[in-house]
Amino acid sequence: MKSKTETLKECFNILDAEFGDKLTEQQRVYKKELFKKIIGEYPTEKIREMAITMIRTRKYSNFPRIGEMVEIIEGNKEEECEMAWIYLLERIEQTGYYQSVAFPKYPAVGAVIEVMGGWLKFLESMTKDQEVWIKKEFIKIYPVLKKRGEYPKYLPGYFELTNNAKGYENSKMLERYGMTLDGKKVKKIEQKKLQEVIQDVKQIENKQKF
């Protein structure tokens, strides 16, 4: 696999061969440095895809501006924001309030929802009256968080959050007996402590009867 430096050089040379006829040598040096500095920030595969797209689809013969290249790499931001919003609405319909949710197609959606308070809070705020304003906020935040590139793997739903809360309480209770939630012993339990466990279990069972 080629390094990013090699890919940058190869892609610039491809663009130069196709569109660089009218460049002076001084302009070529300047364009190359700008290309390395700005386009070099993007992933190797994106750079390669951009160069191929330019060759295949660009109608103008002059050397492309860096802004054109960035737009191809990042895509139309407004259009993507709209598509990401539609995708979010689909995930709301499919997943709902109780299940945990991921956004593999548009992973930046998860980052936006996280910033807006998390999955449960977001859904609770999504009333008919508030949806228009929430969408405006989403459209504004989405490009910023996408560029940052840090996305949660998924967002927990009601079931996971409540189970985690119960699990934390249970684990704290079991710590005093040297046990874990799966029942494995961390250390040997003394007979006296074993009796304490039995008594605690009986008390819980008695409470559940009432």
PDB file of N, CA and C in Angstrom, residues 5 44 53 65 106 120 126 135 174 190 205:
ATOM      1  N   THR A   5       2.183  10.325   1.291  1.00  0.00           N
ATOM      2  CA  THR A   5       3.071  11.176   0.491  1.00  0.00           C
ATOM      3  C   THR A   5       3.109  10.720  -0.964  1.00  0.00           C
ATOM      4  N   THR A  44      -6.184   8.874   2.653  1.00  0.00           N
ATOM      5  CA  THR A  44      -5.586   8.511   1.364  1.00  0.00           C
ATOM      6  C   THR A  44      -6.627   8.090   0.338  1.00  0.00           C
ATOM      7  N   THR A  53     -12.460  11.143  -9.721  1.00  0.00           N
ATOM      8  CA  THR A  53     -13.715  11.840 -10.025  1.00  0.00           C
ATOM      9  C   THR A  53     -13.455  13.068 -10.883  1.00  0.00           C
ATOM     10  N   ARG A  65      -9.428  24.337  -8.692  1.00  0.00           N
ATOM     11  CA  ARG A  65      -9.136  25.039  -7.448  1.00  0.00           C
ATOM     12  C   ARG A  65      -9.207  24.041  -6.287  1.00  0.00           C
ATOM     13  N   TYR A 106     -24.473   7.113   8.572  1.00  0.00           N
ATOM     14  CA  TYR A 106     -24.037   8.486   8.853  1.00  0.00           C
ATOM     15  C   TYR A 106     -23.607   8.541  10.325  1.00  0.00           C
ATOM     16  N   LEU A 120     -32.346   9.286  24.659  1.00  0.00           N
ATOM     17  CA  LEU A 120     -33.628   9.419  25.357  1.00  0.00           C
ATOM     18  C   LEU A 120     -34.093  10.877  25.414  1.00  0.00           C
ATOM     19  N   MET A 126     -38.520  15.579  20.850  1.00  0.00           N
ATOM     20  CA  MET A 126     -38.970  15.580  19.455  1.00  0.00           C
ATOM     21  C   MET A 126     -40.498  15.585  19.334  1.00  0.00           C
ATOM     22  N   LYS A 135     -34.513  20.281  14.103  1.00  0.00           N
ATOM     23  CA  LYS A 135     -33.874  20.022  12.810  1.00  0.00           C
ATOM     24  C   LYS A 135     -32.887  21.138  12.466  1.00  0.00           C
ATOM     25  N   LEU A 174     -22.550  -6.898  45.777  1.00  0.00           N
ATOM     26  CA  LEU A 174     -21.793  -8.139  45.759  1.00  0.00           C
ATOM     27  C   LEU A 174     -20.321  -7.946  46.087  1.00  0.00           C
ATOM     28  N   GLU A 190     -15.909 -16.651  53.076  1.00  0.00           N
ATOM     29  CA  GLU A 190     -15.964 -17.329  54.363  1.00  0.00           C
ATOM     30  C   GLU A 190     -17.394 -17.783  54.630  1.00  0.00           C
ATOM     31  N   GLU A 205     -36.316 -11.663  48.484  1.00  0.00           N
ATOM     32  CA  GLU A 205     -37.455 -12.492  48.081  1.00  0.00           C
ATOM     33  C   GLU A 205     -38.697 -12.144  48.879  1.00  0.00           C
TER      34      GLU A 205
END
